[in-house]
PDB file of C-alpha atoms and ligand atoms in Angstrom:
ATOM      1  CA  UNK A   1    -119.800 152.325  -0.965  1.00 70.00           C
ATOM      2  CA  UNK A   2    -122.841 153.772   1.535  1.00 85.00           C
ATOM      3  CA  UNK A   3    -124.621 149.996   3.003  1.00 94.00           C
ATOM      4  CA  UNK A   4    -127.817 149.437   1.211  1.00 98.00           C
ATOM      5  CA  UNK A   5    -130.393 148.332   2.681  1.00 98.00           C
ATOM      6  CA  UNK A   6    -133.406 146.650   1.999  1.00 99.00           C
ATOM      7  CA  UNK A   7    -136.701 147.909   3.484  1.00 99.00           C
ATOM      8  CA  UNK A   8    -139.361 148.647   1.385  1.00 99.00           C
ATOM      9  CA  UNK A   9    -138.544 147.440  -3.198  1.00 98.00           C
ATOM     10  CA  UNK A  10    -138.164 150.973  -3.543  1.00 98.00           C
ATOM     11  CA  UNK A  11    -134.727 150.755  -2.428  1.00 98.00           C
ATOM     12  CA  UNK A  12    -133.925 149.200  -5.493  1.00 98.00           C
ATOM     13  CA  UNK A  13    -134.317 150.237  -9.164  1.00 98.00           C
ATOM     14  CA  UNK A  14    -136.386 148.670 -11.297  1.00 98.00           C
ATOM     15  CA  UNK A  15    -133.743 147.228 -13.264  1.00 98.00           C
ATOM     16  CA  UNK A  16    -132.437 145.591 -10.005  1.00 98.00           C
ATOM     17  CA  UNK A  17    -135.028 144.059  -9.139  1.00 98.00           C
ATOM     18  CA  UNK A  18    -135.804 142.770 -12.681  1.00 98.00           C
ATOM     19  CA  UNK A  19    -132.534 141.402 -12.267  1.00 98.00           C
ATOM     20  CA  UNK A  20    -133.463 139.670  -8.685  1.00 98.00           C
ATOM     21  CA  UNK A  21    -136.343 138.178 -10.193  1.00 98.00           C
ATOM     22  CA  UNK A  22    -134.026 136.526 -13.296  1.00 98.00           C
ATOM     23  CA  UNK A  23    -131.665 135.660 -10.132  1.00 98.00           C
ATOM     24  CA  UNK A  24    -134.238 134.323  -8.134  1.00 98.00           C
ATOM     25  CA  UNK A  25    -135.233 131.776 -11.251  1.00 98.00           C
ATOM     26  CA  UNK A  26    -131.509 131.091 -12.448  1.00 98.00           C
ATOM     27  CA  UNK A  27    -130.860 130.110  -8.547  1.00 98.00           C
ATOM     28  CA  UNK A  28    -133.787 127.665  -8.551  1.00 98.00           C
ATOM     29  CA  UNK A  29    -133.082 125.751 -11.632  1.00 98.00           C
ATOM     30  CA  UNK A  30    -129.389 125.396  -9.894  1.00 98.00           C
ATOM     31  CA  UNK A  31    -130.320 123.881  -6.736  1.00 98.00           C
ATOM     32  CA  UNK A  32    -133.157 121.495  -8.963  1.00 97.00           C
ATOM     33  CA  UNK A  33    -129.841 120.272 -11.303  1.00 98.00           C
ATOM     34  CA  UNK A  34    -127.175 120.555  -9.377  1.00 97.00           C
ATOM     35  CA  UNK A  35    -128.484 120.876  -5.200  1.00 97.00           C
ATOM     36  CA  UNK A  36    -127.192 122.827  -3.071  1.00 96.00           C
ATOM     37  CA  UNK A  37    -123.828 122.432  -4.263  1.00 97.00           C
ATOM     38  CA  UNK A  38    -123.765 126.383  -5.320  1.00 98.00           C
ATOM     39  CA  UNK A  39    -122.169 128.044  -1.713  1.00 98.00           C
ATOM     40  CA  UNK A  40    -120.756 131.241  -2.380  1.00 98.00           C
ATOM     41  CA  UNK A  41    -121.439 132.518   1.779  1.00 98.00           C
ATOM     42  CA  UNK A  42    -118.551 129.908   3.177  1.00 97.00           C
ATOM     43  CA  UNK A  43    -118.168 131.740   7.518  1.00 94.00           C
ATOM     44  CA  UNK A  44    -121.159 134.017   6.608  1.00 98.00           C
ATOM     45  CA  UNK A  45    -124.153 135.212   9.472  1.00 98.00           C
ATOM     46  CA  UNK A  46    -127.558 136.790   9.024  1.00 99.00           C
ATOM     47  CA  UNK A  47    -128.797 137.013  11.895  1.00 98.00           C
ATOM     48  CA  UNK A  48    -132.802 137.216  11.716  1.00 98.00           C
ATOM     49  CA  UNK A  49    -134.962 139.486  14.281  1.00 98.00           C
ATOM     50  CA  UNK A  50    -138.995 138.207  14.186  1.00 98.00           C
ATOM     51  CA  UNK A  51    -140.666 140.412  17.016  1.00 97.00           C
ATOM     52  CA  UNK A  52    -143.328 138.680  15.498  1.00 97.00           C
ATOM     53  CA  UNK A  53    -143.860 135.653  14.100  1.00 97.00           C
ATOM     54  CA  UNK A  54    -143.419 133.752  11.338  1.00 98.00           C
ATOM     55  CA  UNK A  55    -143.696 130.382   9.185  1.00 98.00           C
ATOM     56  CA  UNK A  56    -141.888 130.587   5.936  1.00 98.00           C
ATOM     57  CA  UNK A  57    -139.941 133.984   6.631  1.00 98.00           C
ATOM     58  CA  UNK A  58    -137.538 132.366   9.146  1.00 98.00           C
ATOM     59  CA  UNK A  59    -137.878 129.457   7.430  1.00 98.00           C
ATOM     60  CA  UNK A  60    -137.006 130.831   3.911  1.00 99.00           C
ATOM     61  CA  UNK A  61    -134.127 132.872   5.657  1.00 99.00           C
ATOM     62  CA  UNK A  62    -132.757 130.375   7.741  1.00 98.00           C
ATOM     63  CA  UNK A  63    -132.652 127.429   4.342  1.00 98.00           C
ATOM     64  CA  UNK A  64    -131.550 130.394   2.158  1.00 98.00           C
ATOM     65  CA  UNK A  65    -128.243 130.515   4.495  1.00 98.00           C
ATOM     66  CA  UNK A  66    -127.780 127.430   5.435  1.00 98.00           C
ATOM     67  CA  UNK A  67    -127.257 126.191   1.252  1.00 98.00           C
ATOM     68  CA  UNK A  68    -125.466 128.745   1.029  1.00 98.00           C
ATOM     69  CA  UNK A  69    -122.839 127.170   3.103  1.00 98.00           C
ATOM     70  CA  UNK A  70    -123.288 129.987   6.130  1.00 98.00           C
ATOM     71  CA  UNK A  71    -125.179 130.764   8.983  1.00 98.00           C
ATOM     72  CA  UNK A  72    -128.989 132.108  10.620  1.00 98.00           C
ATOM     73  CA  UNK A  73    -129.140 133.856  13.410  1.00 98.00           C
ATOM     74  CA  UNK A  74    -132.401 133.721  15.312  1.00 98.00           C
ATOM     75  CA  UNK A  75    -132.969 136.394  17.352  1.00 98.00           C
ATOM     76  CA  UNK A  76    -135.822 136.667  19.105  1.00 95.00           C
ATOM     77  CA  UNK A  77    -137.035 140.389  20.668  1.00 85.00           C
ATOM     78  CA  UNK A  78    -138.193 137.598  23.881  1.00 87.00           C
ATOM     79  CA  UNK A  79    -134.561 136.388  24.918  1.00 92.00           C
ATOM     80  CA  UNK A  80    -132.194 139.525  23.282  1.00 95.00           C
ATOM     81  CA  UNK A  81    -131.552 142.849  25.265  1.00 95.00           C
ATOM     82  CA  UNK A  82    -133.941 144.275  22.418  1.00 94.00           C
ATOM     83  CA  UNK A  83    -136.750 142.968  24.468  1.00 92.00           C
ATOM     84  CA  UNK A  84    -135.429 144.408  27.687  1.00 93.00           C
ATOM     85  CA  UNK A  85    -135.078 148.466  26.108  1.00 94.00           C
ATOM     86  CA  UNK A  86    -132.096 148.846  24.576  1.00 96.00           C
ATOM     87  CA  UNK A  87    -131.870 150.983  22.072  1.00 97.00           C
ATOM     88  CA  UNK A  88    -132.372 149.372  18.229  1.00 97.00           C
ATOM     89  CA  UNK A  89    -129.624 150.943  17.382  1.00 98.00           C
ATOM     90  CA  UNK A  90    -127.003 150.342  19.842  1.00 98.00           C
ATOM     91  CA  UNK A  91    -128.060 146.527  18.785  1.00 98.00           C
ATOM     92  CA  UNK A  92    -127.337 147.895  15.390  1.00 98.00           C
ATOM     93  CA  UNK A  93    -124.179 149.411  15.691  1.00 98.00           C
ATOM     94  CA  UNK A  94    -123.284 145.610  18.212  1.00 98.00           C
ATOM     95  CA  UNK A  95    -124.344 143.471  14.550  1.00 98.00           C
ATOM     96  CA  UNK A  96    -122.421 144.849  12.366  1.00 98.00           C
ATOM     97  CA  UNK A  97    -119.046 143.930  14.554  1.00 98.00           C
ATOM     98  CA  UNK A  98    -119.613 140.940  14.280  1.00 98.00           C
ATOM     99  CA  UNK A  99    -123.239 139.601  11.076  1.00 98.00           C
ATOM    100  CA  UNK A 100    -122.185 140.541   7.671  1.00 98.00           C
ATOM    101  CA  UNK A 101    -126.294 140.666   7.328  1.00 98.00           C
ATOM    102  CA  UNK A 102    -129.515 141.087   9.601  1.00 98.00           C
ATOM    103  CA  UNK A 103    -133.210 140.803   9.177  1.00 98.00           C
ATOM    104  CA  UNK A 104    -135.746 142.600  10.464  1.00 98.00           C
ATOM    105  CA  UNK A 105    -139.408 141.656  11.290  1.00 98.00           C
ATOM    106  CA  UNK A 106    -141.333 143.842  13.410  1.00 98.00           C
ATOM    107  CA  UNK A 107    -144.225 146.509  14.268  1.00 97.00           C
ATOM    108  CA  UNK A 108    -142.672 149.917  13.261  1.00 98.00           C
ATOM    109  CA  UNK A 109    -141.555 150.779  10.242  1.00 98.00           C
ATOM    110  CA  UNK A 110    -139.689 153.723  11.420  1.00 98.00           C
ATOM    111  CA  UNK A 111    -138.233 151.148  14.091  1.00 98.00           C
ATOM    112  CA  UNK A 112    -136.845 149.603  11.232  1.00 98.00           C
ATOM    113  CA  UNK A 113    -135.105 152.124  10.295  1.00 98.00           C
ATOM    114  CA  UNK A 114    -133.718 153.064  12.564  1.00 98.00           C
ATOM    115  CA  UNK A 115    -131.981 150.096  12.352  1.00 98.00           C
ATOM    116  CA  UNK A 116    -131.247 150.285   9.613  1.00 98.00           C
ATOM    117  CA  UNK A 117    -129.715 154.016   9.723  1.00 98.00           C
ATOM    118  CA  UNK A 118    -127.854 152.614  12.491  1.00 98.00           C
ATOM    119  CA  UNK A 119    -126.422 149.396  11.041  1.00 98.00           C
ATOM    120  CA  UNK A 120    -122.899 149.537   8.720  1.00 98.00           C
ATOM    121  CA  UNK A 121    -124.357 146.040   7.815  1.00 98.00           C
ATOM    122  CA  UNK A 122    -126.979 145.653   5.237  1.00 98.00           C
ATOM    123  CA  UNK A 123    -130.457 145.303   7.056  1.00 99.00           C
ATOM    124  CA  UNK A 124    -133.792 143.567   4.761  1.00 99.00           C
ATOM    125  CA  UNK A 125    -137.116 144.080   5.921  1.00 99.00           C
ATOM    126  CA  UNK A 126    -138.631 140.991   6.835  1.00 99.00           C
ATOM    127  CA  UNK A 127    -142.110 141.946   7.647  1.00 99.00           C
ATOM    128  CA  UNK A 128    -143.306 145.599   9.790  1.00 98.00           C
ATOM    129  CA  UNK A 129    -146.374 147.243  10.260  1.00 98.00           C
ATOM    130  CA  UNK A 130    -146.423 149.400   6.622  1.00 98.00           C
ATOM    131  CA  UNK A 131    -144.369 147.142   3.930  1.00 99.00           C
ATOM    132  CA  UNK A 132    -143.404 143.695   3.098  1.00 99.00           C
ATOM    133  CA  UNK A 133    -140.920 143.381   0.239  1.00 99.00           C
ATOM    134  CA  UNK A 134    -139.440 140.622   0.455  1.00 99.00           C
ATOM    135  CA  UNK A 135    -143.245 138.101  -0.471  1.00 99.00           C
ATOM    136  CA  UNK A 136    -143.333 140.434  -3.407  1.00 99.00           C
ATOM    137  CA  UNK A 137    -140.280 139.342  -5.211  1.00 99.00           C
ATOM    138  CA  UNK A 138    -142.076 136.061  -4.091  1.00 99.00           C
ATOM    139  CA  UNK A 139    -145.138 137.115  -6.028  1.00 99.00           C
ATOM    140  CA  UNK A 140    -144.119 138.479  -8.404  1.00 99.00           C
ATOM    141  CA  UNK A 141    -141.001 136.063  -9.598  1.00 99.00           C
ATOM    142  CA  UNK A 142    -144.527 132.935  -9.508  1.00 99.00           C
ATOM    143  CA  UNK A 143    -145.903 135.549 -11.689  1.00 99.00           C
ATOM    144  CA  UNK A 144    -143.106 135.752 -13.946  1.00 98.00           C
ATOM    145  CA  UNK A 145    -142.763 131.473 -13.627  1.00 98.00           C
ATOM    146  CA  UNK A 146    -145.707 131.327 -14.812  1.00 98.00           C
ATOM    147  CA  UNK A 147    -147.007 133.791 -17.213  1.00 98.00           C
ATOM    148  CA  UNK A 148    -143.559 135.336 -19.101  1.00 98.00           C
ATOM    149  CA  UNK A 149    -143.625 138.543 -18.642  1.00 97.00           C
ATOM    150  CA  UNK A 150    -145.806 140.415 -15.525  1.00 98.00           C
ATOM    151  CA  UNK A 151    -145.186 144.286 -17.321  1.00 98.00           C
ATOM    152  CA  UNK A 152    -148.840 145.614 -18.271  1.00 98.00           C
ATOM    153  CA  UNK A 153    -150.848 143.150 -17.189  1.00 98.00           C
ATOM    154  CA  UNK A 154    -153.314 144.063 -14.334  1.00 98.00           C
ATOM    155  CA  UNK A 155    -152.842 142.750 -10.865  1.00 99.00           C
ATOM    156  CA  UNK A 156    -156.259 143.311  -8.185  1.00 99.00           C
ATOM    157  CA  UNK A 157    -155.259 143.537  -4.073  1.00 99.00           C
ATOM    158  CA  UNK A 158    -158.316 142.967  -3.004  1.00 98.00           C
ATOM    159  CA  UNK A 159    -159.112 143.310   1.053  1.00 98.00           C
ATOM    160  CA  UNK A 160    -157.323 145.039   3.382  1.00 98.00           C
ATOM    161  CA  UNK A 161    -155.333 148.326   2.776  1.00 98.00           C
ATOM    162  CA  UNK A 162    -152.016 146.700   4.524  1.00 98.00           C
ATOM    163  CA  UNK A 163    -148.877 146.380   4.726  1.00 98.00           C
ATOM    164  CA  UNK A 164    -148.760 142.985   1.680  1.00 99.00           C
ATOM    165  CA  UNK A 165    -151.379 145.938  -0.081  1.00 99.00           C
ATOM    166  CA  UNK A 166    -148.778 148.413   0.099  1.00 99.00           C
ATOM    167  CA  UNK A 167    -145.998 146.385  -0.864  1.00 99.00           C
ATOM    168  CA  UNK A 168    -148.801 145.336  -4.118  1.00 99.00           C
ATOM    169  CA  UNK A 169    -148.479 149.053  -5.133  1.00 99.00           C
ATOM    170  CA  UNK A 170    -145.104 150.091  -5.611  1.00 99.00           C
ATOM    171  CA  UNK A 171    -144.836 146.294  -6.807  1.00 99.00           C
ATOM    172  CA  UNK A 172    -147.281 147.546  -9.636  1.00 98.00           C
ATOM    173  CA  UNK A 173    -144.303 151.455  -9.972  1.00 98.00           C
ATOM    174  CA  UNK A 174    -141.903 149.425  -9.660  1.00 98.00           C
ATOM    175  CA  UNK A 175    -142.466 146.616 -12.631  1.00 98.00           C
ATOM    176  CA  UNK A 176    -144.603 148.526 -14.372  1.00 98.00           C
ATOM    177  CA  UNK A 177    -148.553 146.881 -13.803  1.00 98.00           C
ATOM    178  CA  UNK A 178    -151.479 147.707 -13.201  1.00 98.00           C
ATOM    179  CA  UNK A 179    -153.056 147.325  -9.827  1.00 99.00           C
ATOM    180  CA  UNK A 180    -156.627 147.672  -9.048  1.00 99.00           C
ATOM    181  CA  UNK A 181    -156.996 147.331  -4.771  1.00 99.00           C
ATOM    182  CA  UNK A 182    -160.433 146.347  -4.220  1.00 99.00           C
ATOM    183  CA  UNK A 183    -161.443 147.181  -0.724  1.00 98.00           C
ATOM    184  CA  UNK A 184    -164.401 147.937   2.234  1.00 98.00           C
ATOM    185  CA  UNK A 185    -164.598 151.736   2.677  1.00 98.00           C
ATOM    186  CA  UNK A 186    -162.604 152.614   5.658  1.00 98.00           C
ATOM    187  CA  UNK A 187    -160.218 150.272   5.217  1.00 98.00           C
ATOM    188  CA  UNK A 188    -157.728 152.234   1.300  1.00 98.00           C
ATOM    189  CA  UNK A 189    -154.430 151.431   1.729  1.00 98.00           C
ATOM    190  CA  UNK A 190    -151.905 154.653   2.815  1.00 98.00           C
ATOM    191  CA  UNK A 191    -152.620 157.864   0.603  1.00 98.00           C
ATOM    192  CA  UNK A 192    -149.184 158.341   0.567  1.00 98.00           C
ATOM    193  CA  UNK A 193    -147.685 155.476  -1.439  1.00 98.00           C
ATOM    194  CA  UNK A 194    -151.348 155.236  -3.167  1.00 98.00           C
ATOM    195  CA  UNK A 195    -150.323 159.182  -4.099  1.00 98.00           C
ATOM    196  CA  UNK A 196    -146.502 158.417  -5.514  1.00 98.00           C
ATOM    197  CA  UNK A 197    -147.998 155.260  -7.959  1.00 98.00           C
ATOM    198  CA  UNK A 198    -150.485 157.623 -10.065  1.00 98.00           C
ATOM    199  CA  UNK A 199    -152.125 156.524 -12.273  1.00 96.00           C
ATOM    200  CA  UNK A 200    -150.700 152.302 -12.486  1.00 98.00           C
ATOM    201  CA  UNK A 201    -153.058 152.062  -9.357  1.00 98.00           C
ATOM    202  CA  UNK A 202    -157.021 152.613  -8.708  1.00 98.00           C
ATOM    203  CA  UNK A 203    -158.836 152.286  -5.822  1.00 98.00           C
ATOM    204  CA  UNK A 204    -163.038 150.179  -5.637  1.00 98.00           C
ATOM    205  CA  UNK A 205    -164.853 148.805  -2.692  1.00 98.00           C
ATOM    206  CA  UNK A 206    -166.846 146.525  -5.671  1.00 98.00           C
ATOM    207  CA  UNK A 207    -164.929 143.097  -5.747  1.00 98.00           C
ATOM    208  CA  UNK A 208    -166.740 141.825  -8.625  1.00 98.00           C
ATOM    209  CA  UNK A 209    -166.485 144.579 -10.475  1.00 98.00           C
ATOM    210  CA  UNK A 210    -162.340 144.558  -9.724  1.00 98.00           C
ATOM    211  CA  UNK A 211    -162.327 141.525 -10.995  1.00 98.00           C
ATOM    212  CA  UNK A 212    -163.893 141.735 -14.635  1.00 98.00           C
ATOM    213  CA  UNK A 213    -160.737 140.248 -17.075  1.00 98.00           C
ATOM    214  CA  UNK A 214    -157.717 139.562 -14.555  1.00 98.00           C
ATOM    215  CA  UNK A 215    -153.958 138.935 -15.217  1.00 99.00           C
ATOM    216  CA  UNK A 216    -153.597 137.959 -10.767  1.00 99.00           C
ATOM    217  CA  UNK A 217    -155.565 138.358  -7.987  1.00 99.00           C
ATOM    218  CA  UNK A 218    -154.002 138.644  -4.715  1.00 99.00           C
ATOM    219  CA  UNK A 219    -155.855 139.055  -0.897  1.00 98.00           C
ATOM    220  CA  UNK A 220    -154.427 138.573   2.956  1.00 98.00           C
ATOM    221  CA  UNK A 221    -155.605 137.616   6.078  1.00 98.00           C
ATOM    222  CA  UNK A 222    -158.834 140.484   7.296  1.00 98.00           C
ATOM    223  CA  UNK A 223    -156.727 140.942   9.987  1.00 98.00           C
ATOM    224  CA  UNK A 224    -153.360 141.214  10.430  1.00 98.00           C
ATOM    225  CA  UNK A 225    -150.880 140.611  12.947  1.00 98.00           C
ATOM    226  CA  UNK A 226    -150.911 143.237  15.942  1.00 97.00           C
ATOM    227  CA  UNK A 227    -154.894 143.589  14.932  1.00 97.00           C
ATOM    228  CA  UNK A 228    -156.006 140.650  16.405  1.00 97.00           C
ATOM    229  CA  UNK A 229    -158.488 143.137  19.368  1.00 98.00           C
ATOM    230  CA  UNK A 230    -160.061 143.994  15.898  1.00 98.00           C
ATOM    231  CA  UNK A 231    -161.266 140.485  13.997  1.00 97.00           C
ATOM    232  CA  UNK A 232    -164.642 140.247  14.885  1.00 98.00           C
ATOM    233  CA  UNK A 233    -165.393 143.887  13.545  1.00 98.00           C
ATOM    234  CA  UNK A 234    -163.633 142.938  10.071  1.00 98.00           C
ATOM    235  CA  UNK A 235    -164.821 139.783   9.684  1.00 98.00           C
ATOM    236  CA  UNK A 236    -168.403 142.502   9.410  1.00 98.00           C
ATOM    237  CA  UNK A 237    -166.152 144.869   8.159  1.00 98.00           C
ATOM    238  CA  UNK A 238    -164.782 142.729   5.499  1.00 98.00           C
ATOM    239  CA  UNK A 239    -168.738 141.307   4.470  1.00 97.00           C
ATOM    240  CA  UNK A 240    -168.383 140.772   0.603  1.00 97.00           C
ATOM    241  CA  UNK A 241    -165.178 140.697  -0.144  1.00 98.00           C
ATOM    242  CA  UNK A 242    -163.664 136.339   0.206  1.00 98.00           C
ATOM    243  CA  UNK A 243    -162.414 135.337  -2.864  1.00 99.00           C
ATOM    244  CA  UNK A 244    -163.634 132.578  -4.406  1.00 98.00           C
ATOM    245  CA  UNK A 245    -164.157 130.311  -7.755  1.00 98.00           C
ATOM    246  CA  UNK A 246    -166.914 132.008  -8.417  1.00 98.00           C
ATOM    247  CA  UNK A 247    -164.884 135.485  -8.163  1.00 98.00           C
ATOM    248  CA  UNK A 248    -161.971 134.473 -10.189  1.00 98.00           C
ATOM    249  CA  UNK A 249    -164.370 132.910 -13.314  1.00 98.00           C
ATOM    250  CA  UNK A 250    -165.069 137.099 -13.266  1.00 98.00           C
ATOM    251  CA  UNK A 251    -161.106 137.609 -14.812  1.00 98.00           C
ATOM    252  CA  UNK A 252    -158.751 136.951 -17.213  1.00 98.00           C
ATOM    253  CA  UNK A 253    -158.531 132.925 -18.555  1.00 98.00           C
ATOM    254  CA  UNK A 254    -155.410 132.634 -17.425  1.00 98.00           C
ATOM    255  CA  UNK A 255    -156.290 134.668 -14.177  1.00 98.00           C
ATOM    256  CA  UNK A 256    -153.778 133.182 -11.458  1.00 99.00           C
ATOM    257  CA  UNK A 257    -154.166 133.721  -7.646  1.00 99.00           C
ATOM    258  CA  UNK A 258    -151.450 134.497  -5.008  1.00 99.00           C
ATOM    259  CA  UNK A 259    -152.015 134.435  -1.154  1.00 98.00           C
ATOM    260  CA  UNK A 260    -149.309 135.631   1.029  1.00 98.00           C
ATOM    261  CA  UNK A 261    -150.214 132.840   3.352  1.00 98.00           C
ATOM    262  CA  UNK A 262    -151.063 132.037   6.036  1.00 98.00           C
ATOM    263  CA  UNK A 263    -154.641 132.157   5.311  1.00 98.00           C
ATOM    264  CA  UNK A 264    -157.860 132.419   6.997  1.00 98.00           C
ATOM    265  CA  UNK A 265    -159.671 129.369   5.097  1.00 98.00           C
ATOM    266  CA  UNK A 266    -164.286 130.494   5.160  1.00 98.00           C
ATOM    267  CA  UNK A 267    -162.411 133.743   6.105  1.00 98.00           C
ATOM    268  CA  UNK A 268    -160.784 135.856   3.059  1.00 98.00           C
ATOM    269  CA  UNK A 269    -160.737 132.474   0.734  1.00 98.00           C
ATOM    270  CA  UNK A 270    -163.570 129.949   0.114  1.00 98.00           C
ATOM    271  CA  UNK A 271    -162.797 126.511   1.970  1.00 98.00           C
ATOM    272  CA  UNK A 272    -161.556 124.782  -1.563  1.00 98.00           C
ATOM    273  CA  UNK A 273    -159.536 128.179  -3.163  1.00 98.00           C
ATOM    274  CA  UNK A 274    -156.866 127.311  -2.479  1.00 98.00           C
ATOM    275  CA  UNK A 275    -156.924 123.617  -3.967  1.00 98.00           C
ATOM    276  CA  UNK A 276    -158.386 125.343  -7.788  1.00 98.00           C
ATOM    277  CA  UNK A 277    -155.592 124.604  -9.945  1.00 98.00           C
ATOM    278  CA  UNK A 278    -155.200 129.116 -11.211  1.00 98.00           C
ATOM    279  CA  UNK A 279    -153.702 129.325  -7.207  1.00 99.00           C
ATOM    280  CA  UNK A 280    -150.144 128.220  -7.060  1.00 99.00           C
ATOM    281  CA  UNK A 281    -149.485 129.028  -3.351  1.00 98.00           C
ATOM    282  CA  UNK A 282    -147.546 126.376  -2.196  1.00 98.00           C
ATOM    283  CA  UNK A 283    -144.802 127.226  -5.003  1.00 98.00           C
ATOM    284  CA  UNK A 284    -144.974 131.243  -4.112  1.00 99.00           C
ATOM    285  CA  UNK A 285    -144.341 130.141  -0.668  1.00 99.00           C
ATOM    286  CA  UNK A 286    -141.688 127.890  -2.113  1.00 98.00           C
ATOM    287  CA  UNK A 287    -139.723 130.470  -4.305  1.00 99.00           C
ATOM    288  CA  UNK A 288    -139.708 132.630  -0.775  1.00 99.00           C
ATOM    289  CA  UNK A 289    -136.504 131.297  -0.563  1.00 99.00           C
ATOM    290  CA  UNK A 290    -134.974 131.598  -3.994  1.00 99.00           C
ATOM    291  CA  UNK A 291    -136.196 135.291  -3.731  1.00 99.00           C
ATOM    292  CA  UNK A 292    -134.754 135.736  -0.559  1.00 98.00           C
ATOM    293  CA  UNK A 293    -131.158 134.166  -2.152  1.00 98.00           C
ATOM    294  CA  UNK A 294    -130.950 135.951  -5.027  1.00 98.00           C
ATOM    295  CA  UNK A 295    -131.647 139.177  -2.543  1.00 98.00           C
ATOM    296  CA  UNK A 296    -128.736 138.116   0.185  1.00 98.00           C
ATOM    297  CA  UNK A 297    -126.769 137.688  -3.014  1.00 98.00           C
ATOM    298  CA  UNK A 298    -127.420 141.090  -4.538  1.00 98.00           C
ATOM    299  CA  UNK A 299    -126.333 142.911  -1.408  1.00 98.00           C
ATOM    300  CA  UNK A 300    -123.796 140.388   0.017  1.00 98.00           C
ATOM    301  CA  UNK A 301    -121.938 140.335  -3.654  1.00 97.00           C
ATOM    302  CA  UNK A 302    -123.526 142.823  -6.182  1.00 97.00           C
ATOM    303  CA  UNK A 303    -125.092 141.042  -8.586  1.00 96.00           C
ATOM    304  CA  UNK A 304    -124.057 137.689 -10.604  1.00 93.00           C
ATOM    305  CA  UNK A 305    -124.411 138.229 -14.409  1.00 74.00           C
ATOM    306  CA  UNK A 306    -124.076 134.826 -16.342  1.00 61.00           C
TER     307      UNK A 306
HETATM  308  N1   CP B 401    -145.762 134.999   4.649  1.00 67.07           N
HETATM  309  C1   CP B 401    -144.964 134.915   5.115  1.00 67.07           C
HETATM  310  O1   CP B 401    -144.169 135.760   5.804  1.00 67.07           O
HETATM  311  O2   CP B 401    -145.416 134.181   5.518  1.00 67.07           O
HETATM  312  P1   CP B 401    -144.974 134.521   7.172  1.00 67.07           P
HETATM  313  O3   CP B 401    -145.527 135.133   8.240  1.00 67.07           O
HETATM  314  O4   CP B 401    -144.819 132.360   7.866  1.00 67.07           O
HETATM  315  O5   CP B 401    -143.685 134.297   7.717  1.00 67.07           O
HETATM  316  N1  NVA B 402    -150.256 140.936   6.414  1.00 67.07           N
HETATM  317  C1  NVA B 402    -150.510 140.343   7.176  1.00 67.07           C
HETATM  318  C2  NVA B 402    -149.035 139.532   6.585  1.00 67.07           C
HETATM  319  C3  NVA B 402    -148.167 138.395   6.683  1.00 67.07           C
HETATM  320  C4  NVA B 402    -147.531 137.373   6.513  1.00 67.07           C
HETATM  321  C5  NVA B 402    -149.643 140.360   9.124  1.00 67.07           C
HETATM  322  O1  NVA B 402    -149.146 141.749   8.614  1.00 67.07           O
HETATM  323  O2  NVA B 402    -149.849 139.104  10.098  1.00 67.07           O
END
């Protein structure tokens, strides 16, 4: 059977993704009840390649492997031959001889695809300039835990049409909800990704209008990793796109606010938004652990139906 990779949410079927969300909730409950006694990955190894900074992604994948009885290797491009120009395809072939799966956080999505094409073990996208699908597993899991189901609901993305926004668009397709993307002119998501989502996604430019009756509102930093030099220009361009408690008041009564984190208080969100009971962002961050356990288990062992 061909090796399955997880480079975007489109690599799994809607049915498989829904399974992953259910399975992640089951795994989380099992951990709470029995502690880390489920260890299906005895002697299995995950290589984790990081070309950008990370807190949540590194800790969640490393902890997932440890709790599952396996091992995770942290590989920074600075300290490996990747940083000295060894081709990604050669690195992929070498790692495939030794480890059971590879997780990569990098800049170029094409580079990630080249790695995956040469890899005979599953490759997981842990963020590229274009997508962050692992975050969406945790986000949809959190939304499902708190509201029961997401199908037919309305989510609102406020901010940059970036990697997170692209993954929200793919999530709208795969989990069958409506998405309003609200961004300043010139910061729209990629047109081909929008086109593929058809009428599930609309693009707006007025946050007040976008928030109206929303079931969920989410945002992200205005300048992503690699865009640090654009910070000042972006702060000016995104004025008026800050998510505040007052903006949430325009949404549905039981609206949820999510943020992939790290957050910049006083920029894309108000100073106090993360203290609002409508913002379960710590639960969302914690769900990275459980969602990625479900993903790793699926890629290495297949479905575990109860
Ligand atoms: N949300 C997220 O991916 O966080 P890190 O950059 O800390 O991994
Ligand atoms: N859009 C952000 C997400 C960080 C988790 C970035 O790429 O820096």
